[in-house]
Short mmCIF file of C-alpha atoms in Angstrom, two decimals:
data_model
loop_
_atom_site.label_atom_id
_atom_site.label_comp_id
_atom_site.label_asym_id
_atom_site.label_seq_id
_atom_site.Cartn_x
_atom_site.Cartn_y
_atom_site.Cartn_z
CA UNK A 30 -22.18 -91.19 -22.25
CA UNK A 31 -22.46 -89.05 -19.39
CA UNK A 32 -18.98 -90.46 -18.01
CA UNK A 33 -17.57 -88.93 -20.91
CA UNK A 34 -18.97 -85.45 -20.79
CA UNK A 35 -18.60 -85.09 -16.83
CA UNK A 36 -17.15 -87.60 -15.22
CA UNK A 37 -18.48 -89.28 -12.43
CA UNK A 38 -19.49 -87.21 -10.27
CA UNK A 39 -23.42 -87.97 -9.80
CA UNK A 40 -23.80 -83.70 -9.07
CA UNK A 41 -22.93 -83.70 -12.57
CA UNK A 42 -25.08 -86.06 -13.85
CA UNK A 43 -28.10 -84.46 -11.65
CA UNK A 44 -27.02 -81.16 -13.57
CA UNK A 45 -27.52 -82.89 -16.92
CA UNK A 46 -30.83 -84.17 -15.87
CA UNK A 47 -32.23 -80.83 -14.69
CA UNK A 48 -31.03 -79.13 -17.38
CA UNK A 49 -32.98 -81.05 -20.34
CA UNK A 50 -35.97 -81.23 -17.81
CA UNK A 51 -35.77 -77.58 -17.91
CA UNK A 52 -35.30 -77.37 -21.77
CA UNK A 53 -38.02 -79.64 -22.65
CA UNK A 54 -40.18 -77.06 -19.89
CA UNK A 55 -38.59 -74.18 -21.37
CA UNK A 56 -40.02 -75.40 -24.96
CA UNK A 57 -43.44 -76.32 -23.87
CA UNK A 58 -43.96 -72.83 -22.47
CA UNK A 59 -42.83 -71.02 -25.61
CA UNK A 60 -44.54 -73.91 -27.72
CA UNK A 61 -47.98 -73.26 -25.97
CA UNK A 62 -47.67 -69.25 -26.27
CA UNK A 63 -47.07 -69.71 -30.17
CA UNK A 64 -50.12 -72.19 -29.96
CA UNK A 65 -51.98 -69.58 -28.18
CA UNK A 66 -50.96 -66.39 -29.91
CA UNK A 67 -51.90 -68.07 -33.69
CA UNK A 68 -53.82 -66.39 -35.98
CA UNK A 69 -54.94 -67.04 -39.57
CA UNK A 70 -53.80 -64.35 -42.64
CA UNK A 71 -55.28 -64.84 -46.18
CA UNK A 72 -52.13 -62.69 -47.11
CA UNK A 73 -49.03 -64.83 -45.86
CA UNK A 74 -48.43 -69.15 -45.22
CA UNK A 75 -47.90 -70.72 -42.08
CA UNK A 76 -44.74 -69.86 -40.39
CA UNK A 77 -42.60 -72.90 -40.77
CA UNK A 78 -41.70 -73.72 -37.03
CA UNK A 79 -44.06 -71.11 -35.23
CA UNK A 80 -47.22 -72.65 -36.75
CA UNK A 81 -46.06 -75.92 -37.04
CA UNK A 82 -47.72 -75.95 -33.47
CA UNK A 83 -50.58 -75.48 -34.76
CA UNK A 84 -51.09 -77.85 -37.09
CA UNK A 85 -54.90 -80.11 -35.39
CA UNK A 86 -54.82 -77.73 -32.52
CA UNK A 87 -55.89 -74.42 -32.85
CA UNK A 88 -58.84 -72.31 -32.00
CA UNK A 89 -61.08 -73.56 -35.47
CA UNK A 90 -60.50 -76.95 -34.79
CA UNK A 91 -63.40 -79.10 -34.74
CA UNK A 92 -61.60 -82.13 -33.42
CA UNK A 93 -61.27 -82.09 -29.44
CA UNK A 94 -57.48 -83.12 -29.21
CA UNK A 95 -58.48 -87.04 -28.33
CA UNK A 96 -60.69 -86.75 -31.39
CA UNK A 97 -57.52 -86.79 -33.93
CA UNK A 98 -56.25 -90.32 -32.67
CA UNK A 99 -59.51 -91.72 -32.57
CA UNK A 100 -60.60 -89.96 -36.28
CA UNK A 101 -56.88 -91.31 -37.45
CA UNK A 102 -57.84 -95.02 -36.18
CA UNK A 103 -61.07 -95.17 -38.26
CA UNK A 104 -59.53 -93.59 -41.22
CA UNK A 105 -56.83 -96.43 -41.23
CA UNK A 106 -59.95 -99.02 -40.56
CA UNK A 107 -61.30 -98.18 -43.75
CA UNK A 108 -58.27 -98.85 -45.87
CA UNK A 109 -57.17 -101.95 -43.84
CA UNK A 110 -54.56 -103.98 -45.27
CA UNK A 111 -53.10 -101.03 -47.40
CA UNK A 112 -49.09 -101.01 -47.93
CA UNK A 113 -49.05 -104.44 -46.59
CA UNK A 114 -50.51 -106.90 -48.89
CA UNK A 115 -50.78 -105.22 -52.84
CA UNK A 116 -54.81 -105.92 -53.77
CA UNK A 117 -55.99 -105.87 -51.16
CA UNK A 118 -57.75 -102.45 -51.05
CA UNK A 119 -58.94 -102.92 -54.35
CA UNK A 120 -61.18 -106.25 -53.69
CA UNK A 121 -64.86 -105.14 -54.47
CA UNK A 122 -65.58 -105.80 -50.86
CA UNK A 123 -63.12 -103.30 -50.07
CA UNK A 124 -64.14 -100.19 -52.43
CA UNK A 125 -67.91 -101.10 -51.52
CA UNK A 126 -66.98 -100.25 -47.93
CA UNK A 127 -65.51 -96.62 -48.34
CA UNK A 128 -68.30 -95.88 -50.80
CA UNK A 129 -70.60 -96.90 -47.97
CA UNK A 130 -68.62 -95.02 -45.69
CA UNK A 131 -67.62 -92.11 -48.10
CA UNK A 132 -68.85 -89.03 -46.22
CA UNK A 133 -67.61 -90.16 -42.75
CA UNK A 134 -63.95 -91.11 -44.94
CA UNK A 135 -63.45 -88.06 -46.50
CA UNK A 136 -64.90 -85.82 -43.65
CA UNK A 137 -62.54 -86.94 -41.48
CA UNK A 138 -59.41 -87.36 -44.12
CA UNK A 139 -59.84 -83.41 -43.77
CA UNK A 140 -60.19 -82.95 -40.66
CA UNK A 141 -57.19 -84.14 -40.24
CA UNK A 142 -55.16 -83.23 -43.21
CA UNK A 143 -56.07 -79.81 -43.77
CA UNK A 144 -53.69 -78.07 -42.11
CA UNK A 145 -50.69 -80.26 -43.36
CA UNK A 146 -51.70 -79.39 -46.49
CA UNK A 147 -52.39 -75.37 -45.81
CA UNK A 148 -48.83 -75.47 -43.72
CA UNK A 149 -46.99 -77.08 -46.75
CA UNK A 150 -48.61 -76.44 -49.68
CA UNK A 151 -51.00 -73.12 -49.24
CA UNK A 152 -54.31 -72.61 -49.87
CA UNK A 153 -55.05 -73.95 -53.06
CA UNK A 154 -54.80 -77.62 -52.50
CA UNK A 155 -54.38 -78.77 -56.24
CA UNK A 156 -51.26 -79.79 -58.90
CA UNK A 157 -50.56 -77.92 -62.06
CA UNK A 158 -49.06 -78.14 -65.15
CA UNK A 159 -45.82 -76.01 -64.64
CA UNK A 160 -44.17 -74.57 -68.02
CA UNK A 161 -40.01 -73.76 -67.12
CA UNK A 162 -39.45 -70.29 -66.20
CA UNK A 163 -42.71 -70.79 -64.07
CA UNK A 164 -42.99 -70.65 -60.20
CA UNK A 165 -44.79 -73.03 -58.28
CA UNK A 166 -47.70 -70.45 -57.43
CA UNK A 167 -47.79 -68.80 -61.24
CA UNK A 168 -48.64 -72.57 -62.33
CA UNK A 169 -51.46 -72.86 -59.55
CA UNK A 170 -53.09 -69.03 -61.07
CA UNK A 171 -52.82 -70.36 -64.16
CA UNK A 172 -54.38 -73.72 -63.96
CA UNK A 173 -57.13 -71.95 -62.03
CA UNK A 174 -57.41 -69.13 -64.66
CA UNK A 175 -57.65 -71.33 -67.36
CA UNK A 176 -60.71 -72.98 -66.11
CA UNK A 177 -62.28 -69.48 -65.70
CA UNK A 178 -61.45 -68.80 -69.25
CA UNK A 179 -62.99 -72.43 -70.77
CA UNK A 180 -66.08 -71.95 -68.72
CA UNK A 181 -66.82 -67.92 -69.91
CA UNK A 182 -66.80 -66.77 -66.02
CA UNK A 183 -67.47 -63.42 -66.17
CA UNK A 184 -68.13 -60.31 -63.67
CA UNK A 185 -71.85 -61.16 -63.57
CA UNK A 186 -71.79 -64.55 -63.71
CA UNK A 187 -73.28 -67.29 -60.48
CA UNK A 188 -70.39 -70.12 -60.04
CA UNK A 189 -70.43 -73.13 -57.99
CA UNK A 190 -67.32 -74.76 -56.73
CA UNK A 191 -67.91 -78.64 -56.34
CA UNK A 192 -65.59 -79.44 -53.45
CA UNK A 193 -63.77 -76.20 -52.88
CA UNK A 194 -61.42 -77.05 -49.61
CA UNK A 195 -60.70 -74.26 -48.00
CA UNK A 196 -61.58 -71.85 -50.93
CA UNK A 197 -58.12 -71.15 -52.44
CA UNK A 198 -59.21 -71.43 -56.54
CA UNK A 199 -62.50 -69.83 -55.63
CA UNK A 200 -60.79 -66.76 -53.74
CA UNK A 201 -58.00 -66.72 -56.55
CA UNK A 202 -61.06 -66.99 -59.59
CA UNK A 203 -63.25 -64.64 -57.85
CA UNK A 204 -60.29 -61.86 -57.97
CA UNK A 205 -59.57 -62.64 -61.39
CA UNK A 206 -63.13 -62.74 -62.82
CA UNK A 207 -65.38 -60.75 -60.17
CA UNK A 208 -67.97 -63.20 -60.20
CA UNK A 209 -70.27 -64.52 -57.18
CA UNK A 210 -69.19 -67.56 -56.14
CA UNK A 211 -70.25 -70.38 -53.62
CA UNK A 212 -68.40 -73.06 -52.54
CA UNK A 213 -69.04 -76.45 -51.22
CA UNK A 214 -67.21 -78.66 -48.87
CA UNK A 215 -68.50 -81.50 -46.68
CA UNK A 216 -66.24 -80.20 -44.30
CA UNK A 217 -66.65 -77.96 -41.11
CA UNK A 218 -63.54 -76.90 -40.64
CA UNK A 219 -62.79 -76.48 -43.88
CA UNK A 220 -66.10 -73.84 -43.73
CA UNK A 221 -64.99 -72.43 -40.80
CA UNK A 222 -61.09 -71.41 -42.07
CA UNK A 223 -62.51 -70.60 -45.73
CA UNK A 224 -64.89 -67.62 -44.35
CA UNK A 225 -62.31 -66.47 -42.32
CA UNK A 226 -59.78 -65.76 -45.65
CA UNK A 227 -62.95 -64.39 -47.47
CA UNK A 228 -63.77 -62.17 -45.15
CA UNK A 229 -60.08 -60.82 -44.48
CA UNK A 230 -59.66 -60.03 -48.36
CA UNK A 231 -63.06 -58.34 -48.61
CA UNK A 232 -64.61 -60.52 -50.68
CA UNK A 233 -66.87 -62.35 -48.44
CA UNK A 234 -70.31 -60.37 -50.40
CA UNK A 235 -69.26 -62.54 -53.13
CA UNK A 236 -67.50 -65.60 -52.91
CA UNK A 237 -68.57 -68.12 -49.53
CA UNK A 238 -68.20 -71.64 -48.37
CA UNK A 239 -70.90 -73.50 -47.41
CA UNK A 240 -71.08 -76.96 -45.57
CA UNK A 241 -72.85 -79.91 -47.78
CA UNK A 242 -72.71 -82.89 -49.95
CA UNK A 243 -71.60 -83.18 -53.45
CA UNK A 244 -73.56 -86.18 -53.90
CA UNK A 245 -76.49 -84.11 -52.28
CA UNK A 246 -76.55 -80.47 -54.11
CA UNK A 247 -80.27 -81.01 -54.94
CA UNK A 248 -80.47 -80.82 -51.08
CA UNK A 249 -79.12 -77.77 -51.57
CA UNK A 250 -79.49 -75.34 -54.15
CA UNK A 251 -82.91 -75.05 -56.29
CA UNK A 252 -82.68 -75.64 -60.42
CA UNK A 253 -80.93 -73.56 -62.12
CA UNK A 254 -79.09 -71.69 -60.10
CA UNK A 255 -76.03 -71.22 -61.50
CA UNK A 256 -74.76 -70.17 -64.87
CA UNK A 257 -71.42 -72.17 -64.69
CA UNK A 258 -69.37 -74.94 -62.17
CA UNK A 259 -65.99 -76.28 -62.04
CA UNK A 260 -64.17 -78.73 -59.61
CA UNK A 261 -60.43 -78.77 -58.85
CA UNK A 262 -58.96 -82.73 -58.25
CA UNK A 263 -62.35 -83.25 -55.74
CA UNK A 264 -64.69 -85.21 -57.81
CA UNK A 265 -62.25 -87.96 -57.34
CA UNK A 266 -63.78 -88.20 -53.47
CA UNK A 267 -66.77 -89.49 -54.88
CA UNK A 268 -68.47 -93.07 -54.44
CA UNK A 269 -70.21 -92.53 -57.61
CA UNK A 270 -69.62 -89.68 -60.30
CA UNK A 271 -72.46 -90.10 -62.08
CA UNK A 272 -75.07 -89.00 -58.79
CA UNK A 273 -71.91 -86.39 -57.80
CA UNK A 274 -72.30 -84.87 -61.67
CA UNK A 275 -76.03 -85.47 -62.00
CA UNK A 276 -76.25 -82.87 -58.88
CA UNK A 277 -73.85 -80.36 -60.82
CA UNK A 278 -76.32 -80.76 -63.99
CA UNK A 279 -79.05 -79.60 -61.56
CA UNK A 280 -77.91 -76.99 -60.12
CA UNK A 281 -76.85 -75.53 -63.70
CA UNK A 282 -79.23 -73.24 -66.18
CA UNK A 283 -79.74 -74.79 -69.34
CA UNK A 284 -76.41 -74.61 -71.44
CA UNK A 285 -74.21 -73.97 -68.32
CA UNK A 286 -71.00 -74.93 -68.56
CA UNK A 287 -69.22 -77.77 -66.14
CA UNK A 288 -65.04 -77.89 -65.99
CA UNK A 289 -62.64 -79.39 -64.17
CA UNK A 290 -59.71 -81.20 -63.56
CA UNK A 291 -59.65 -84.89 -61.96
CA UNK A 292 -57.74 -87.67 -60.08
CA UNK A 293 -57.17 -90.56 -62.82
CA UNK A 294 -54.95 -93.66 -63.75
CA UNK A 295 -54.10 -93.64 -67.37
CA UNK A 296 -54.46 -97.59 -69.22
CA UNK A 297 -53.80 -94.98 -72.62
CA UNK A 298 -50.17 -94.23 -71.44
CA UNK A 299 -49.16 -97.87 -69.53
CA UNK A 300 -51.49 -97.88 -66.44
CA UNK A 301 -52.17 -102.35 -66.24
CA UNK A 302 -54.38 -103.50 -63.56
CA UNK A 303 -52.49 -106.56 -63.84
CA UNK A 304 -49.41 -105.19 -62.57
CA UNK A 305 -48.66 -105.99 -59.26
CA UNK A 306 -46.41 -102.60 -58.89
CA UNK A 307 -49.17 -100.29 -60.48
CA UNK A 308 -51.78 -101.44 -58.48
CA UNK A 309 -49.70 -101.23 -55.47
CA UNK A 310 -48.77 -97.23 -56.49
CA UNK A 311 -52.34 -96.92 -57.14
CA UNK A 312 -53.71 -98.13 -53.80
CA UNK A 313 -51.17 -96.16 -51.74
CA UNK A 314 -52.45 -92.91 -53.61
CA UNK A 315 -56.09 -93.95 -52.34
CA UNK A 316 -55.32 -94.99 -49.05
CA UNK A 317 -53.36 -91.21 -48.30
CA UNK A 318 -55.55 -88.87 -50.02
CA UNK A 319 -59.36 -90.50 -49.06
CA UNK A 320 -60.46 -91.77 -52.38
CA UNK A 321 -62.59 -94.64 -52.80
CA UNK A 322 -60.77 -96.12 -55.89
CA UNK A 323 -59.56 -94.34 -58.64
CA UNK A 324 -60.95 -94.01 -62.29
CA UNK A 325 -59.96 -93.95 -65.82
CA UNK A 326 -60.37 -90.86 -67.56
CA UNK A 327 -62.92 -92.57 -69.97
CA UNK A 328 -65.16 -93.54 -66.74
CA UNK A 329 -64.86 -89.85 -66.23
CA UNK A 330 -66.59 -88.92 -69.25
CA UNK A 331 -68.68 -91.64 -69.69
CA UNK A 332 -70.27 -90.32 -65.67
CA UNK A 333 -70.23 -87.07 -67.53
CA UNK A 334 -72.50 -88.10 -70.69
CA UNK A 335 -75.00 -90.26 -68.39
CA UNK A 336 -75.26 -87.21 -66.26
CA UNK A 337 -76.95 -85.20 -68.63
CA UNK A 338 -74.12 -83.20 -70.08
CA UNK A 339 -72.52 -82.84 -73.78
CA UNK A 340 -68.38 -83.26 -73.51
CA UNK A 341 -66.89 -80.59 -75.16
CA UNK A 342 -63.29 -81.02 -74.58
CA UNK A 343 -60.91 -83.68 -72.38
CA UNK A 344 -57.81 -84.28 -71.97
CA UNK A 345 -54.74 -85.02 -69.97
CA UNK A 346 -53.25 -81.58 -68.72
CA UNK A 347 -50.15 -83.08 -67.71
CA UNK A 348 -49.76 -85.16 -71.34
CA UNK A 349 -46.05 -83.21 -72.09
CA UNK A 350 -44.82 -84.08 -67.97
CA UNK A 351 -41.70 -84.81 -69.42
CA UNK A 352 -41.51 -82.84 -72.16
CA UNK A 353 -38.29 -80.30 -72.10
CA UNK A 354 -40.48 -77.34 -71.83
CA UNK A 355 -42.24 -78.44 -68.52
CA UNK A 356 -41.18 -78.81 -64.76
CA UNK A 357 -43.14 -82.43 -63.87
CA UNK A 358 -46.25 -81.21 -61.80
CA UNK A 359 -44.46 -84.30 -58.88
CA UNK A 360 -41.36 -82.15 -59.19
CA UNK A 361 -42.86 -79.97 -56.67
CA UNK A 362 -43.17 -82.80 -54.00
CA UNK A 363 -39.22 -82.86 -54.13
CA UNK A 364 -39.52 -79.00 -54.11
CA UNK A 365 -36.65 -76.16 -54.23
CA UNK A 366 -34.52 -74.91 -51.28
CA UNK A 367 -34.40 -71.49 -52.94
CA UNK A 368 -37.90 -70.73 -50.85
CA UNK A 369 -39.17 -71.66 -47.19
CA UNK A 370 -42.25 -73.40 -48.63
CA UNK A 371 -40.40 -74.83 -51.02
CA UNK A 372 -38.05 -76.67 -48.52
CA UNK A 373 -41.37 -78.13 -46.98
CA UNK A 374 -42.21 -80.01 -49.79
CA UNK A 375 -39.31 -81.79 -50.60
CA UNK A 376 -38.59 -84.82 -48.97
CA UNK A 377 -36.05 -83.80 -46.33
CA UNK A 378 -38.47 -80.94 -45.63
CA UNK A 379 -41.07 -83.83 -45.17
CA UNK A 380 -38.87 -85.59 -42.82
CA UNK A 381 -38.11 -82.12 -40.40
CA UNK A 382 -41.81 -81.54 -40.46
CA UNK A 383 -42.31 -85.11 -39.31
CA UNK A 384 -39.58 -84.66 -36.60
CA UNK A 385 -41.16 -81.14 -35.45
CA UNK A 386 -44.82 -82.98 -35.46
CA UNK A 387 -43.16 -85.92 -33.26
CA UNK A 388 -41.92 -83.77 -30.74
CA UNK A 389 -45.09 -81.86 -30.07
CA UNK A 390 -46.74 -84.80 -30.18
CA UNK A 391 -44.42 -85.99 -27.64
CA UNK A 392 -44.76 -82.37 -25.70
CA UNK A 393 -48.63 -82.96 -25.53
CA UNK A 394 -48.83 -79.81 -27.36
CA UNK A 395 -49.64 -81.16 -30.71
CA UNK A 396 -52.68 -84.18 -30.30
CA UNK A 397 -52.00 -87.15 -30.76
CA UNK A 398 -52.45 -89.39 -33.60
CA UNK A 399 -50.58 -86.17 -35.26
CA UNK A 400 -47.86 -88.46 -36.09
CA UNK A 401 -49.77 -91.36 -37.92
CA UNK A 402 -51.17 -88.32 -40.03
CA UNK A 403 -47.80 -86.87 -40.81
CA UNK A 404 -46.58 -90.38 -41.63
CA UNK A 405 -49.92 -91.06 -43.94
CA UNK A 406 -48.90 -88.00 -46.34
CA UNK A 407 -45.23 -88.99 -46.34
CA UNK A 408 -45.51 -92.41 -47.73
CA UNK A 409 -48.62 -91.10 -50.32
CA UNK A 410 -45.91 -87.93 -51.25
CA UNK A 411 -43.66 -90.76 -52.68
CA UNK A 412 -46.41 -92.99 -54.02
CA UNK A 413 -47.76 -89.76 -56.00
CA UNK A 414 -44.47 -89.39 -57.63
CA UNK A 415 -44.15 -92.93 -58.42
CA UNK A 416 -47.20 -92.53 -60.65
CA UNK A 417 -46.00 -89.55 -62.37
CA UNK A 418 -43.12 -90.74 -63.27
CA UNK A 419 -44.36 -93.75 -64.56
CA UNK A 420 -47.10 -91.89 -66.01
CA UNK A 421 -50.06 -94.48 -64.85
CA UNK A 422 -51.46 -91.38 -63.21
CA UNK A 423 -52.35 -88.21 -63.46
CA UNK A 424 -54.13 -85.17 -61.34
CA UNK A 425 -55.07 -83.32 -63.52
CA UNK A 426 -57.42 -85.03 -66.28
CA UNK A 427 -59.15 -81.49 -67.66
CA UNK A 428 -62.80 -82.10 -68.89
CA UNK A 429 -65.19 -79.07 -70.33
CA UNK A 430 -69.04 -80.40 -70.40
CA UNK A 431 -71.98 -78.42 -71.03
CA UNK A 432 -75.61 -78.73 -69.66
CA UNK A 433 -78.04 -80.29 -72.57
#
């Protein structure tokens, strides 16, 4: 190859050396400076390359930059044998492990996913139904607007958000409804970014992350502390819904009101244990978004009723996905090129994002293990679709449940 572009003449080859050695220089130096010169806005998403050096490396980061390998090698212990041989992440012996192991799964899952999700997705880390003639982000308002509007949120109300990331929903509710809001995240660094937006949109007097439990909020908040609660696709992290909703119930006054919208498969529209291919799309959902194992909607609401609450309302949110007035809530993992972040999302997007994370990886500028994480939300990005397609899955099983 070099022959070809100049010849034989070894100055010419030294030139070609140099000059990539310089390059590769050149880009670490303007790599680190981007790296260096980040800073968070509530108002605008990551930069697509710029911040893209960010991404488990910046100044909020709770993981020292060995700390993502060696947090990516236990995640990957905990769903051994996942994408390789179909069951076996499902054996009892299996799910018994990450519910052992829940807080230390799901603490790190974020840790490390976080920012791939802030960088292509935003700060509302959720699906939506989305109606045609919709945007991406107008479907995201809306799905959190409507659970403002089911639970009666209103300027003077107390609200508690079960699992709130880093406070998207709750920032976006809080606007809409002016209540006081807290949020709860086992999650640090989710805390630490969260605070950060609050406080830049002036809201921070009334709407607040704090770290903690969802299986623990009787650790944390005294009886009847709040008049309502909802929980955006988190309540599917738990080891056990009934002690997770049994906490909510607690924290709630006396005919509070409880909505949400959850991680399921669907048996009512074709989900089969049996099948070796569902089980297989099922597993690979769990193994690259930290759940323990994923429910039925009617092991939803039977946690719900054995928790102390009266079910009001339930159902799929996503039951007309393919009807010819929607846009398929997976559609937006293919995404549009019509918009930056749109371009992220679909799967060539996916694949530059993976390049740009392999060569700051390779650069030393990005951590590493920042690969394996990349690669993680790739395959579950396809696996996700799978299920909607197929309809054995949904993200967005809406439930409305008040306090008896």
């Amino acid at each position: 190859m070099i022959d070809n572009l100049f010849g034989s003449n070894p100055e010419n080859s030294g030139i070609l050396v140099v000059g990539s050695l310089a390059a590769l220089l050149g880009a670490h130096l303007v790599l680190s400076f981007i790296l260096k010169s980040f800073k968070r806005d509530s108002y605008k998403p990551f930069g697509f390359v710029s911040d893209a050096a960010s991404l488990l490396s910046n100044s909020d980061s709770v993981l020292g930059r060995d700390g993502v390998k060696e947090s990516i090698a236990g995640y990957e212990r905990l769903f051994s044998g996942a994408r390789k041989n179909v069951g076996t992440t499902t054996t009892a012996d299996s799910i018994q492990h990450r519910e052992k192991e829940y807080a230390t799964m799901v603490n790190s899952f974020y840790d490390l996913v976080t920012d791939f999700y802030e960088w292509g997705w935003g700060q509302s880390f959720h699906f939506a139904p989305r109606l045609k003639g919709e945007t991406f982000e107008e479907s995201i308002y809306r799905a959190e607007h409507y659970l403002a509007l089911r639970s009666n949120i209103t300027p003077t109300s107390k609200v508690l958000d079960v699992g709130c990331g880093v406070g998207g929903p709750m920032r976006n509710i809080q606007q809409f409804t002016g209540a006081d809001i807290t949020g709860v995240t086992i999650n640090e660094y989710q805390v630490n970014v969260g605070n950060q937006y609050c406080a830049q949109k002036g809201i921070d007097q009334k709407c607040r992350l704090i770290q903690g439990d969802f299986q623990k909020l009787p650790e944390k908040f005294e009886a009847g502390t709040f008049d309502a609660a909802y929980a955006i696709e988190a309540t599917c992290h738990s080891p056990d819904r009934k002690i997770c909703f049994s906490g909510v119930n607690h924290c709630l006054k006396k005919g509070g009101l409880f909505v949400g919208y959850d991680w399921v498969v669907l048996p009512e529209t074709g989900y089969d244990e049996k099948n070796p291919e569902h089980v297989r799309v099922k597993e690979g959902i769990e193994v690259g978004n930290g759940l323990p194992t994923l429910a039925t909607s009617q092991e939803v609401v039977r946690a719900l009723e054995e928790s102390g609450f009266e079910v009001l309302d339930s159902f799929d949110a996503n039951r007309n996905v393919h009807s010819d007035r929607e846009i398929p809530w997976y559609q937006t993992l293919y995404g549009s090129f019509f918009t930056l972040s749109g371009f992220r999302m679909t799967h060539i997007g996916r694949i530059c994002t993976h390049s740009i994370v392999s060569a700051l990886e390779f650069m030393r500028i990005a951590p590493k293990g920042s690969v394996r994480v990349s690669s993680l939300l790739n395959a579950t990005a396809l696996d996700l679709v799978e299920g909607g397609k197929e309809e054995i899955f949904t993200p967005s099983f809406f439930f409305l449940a008040r306090k008896k």
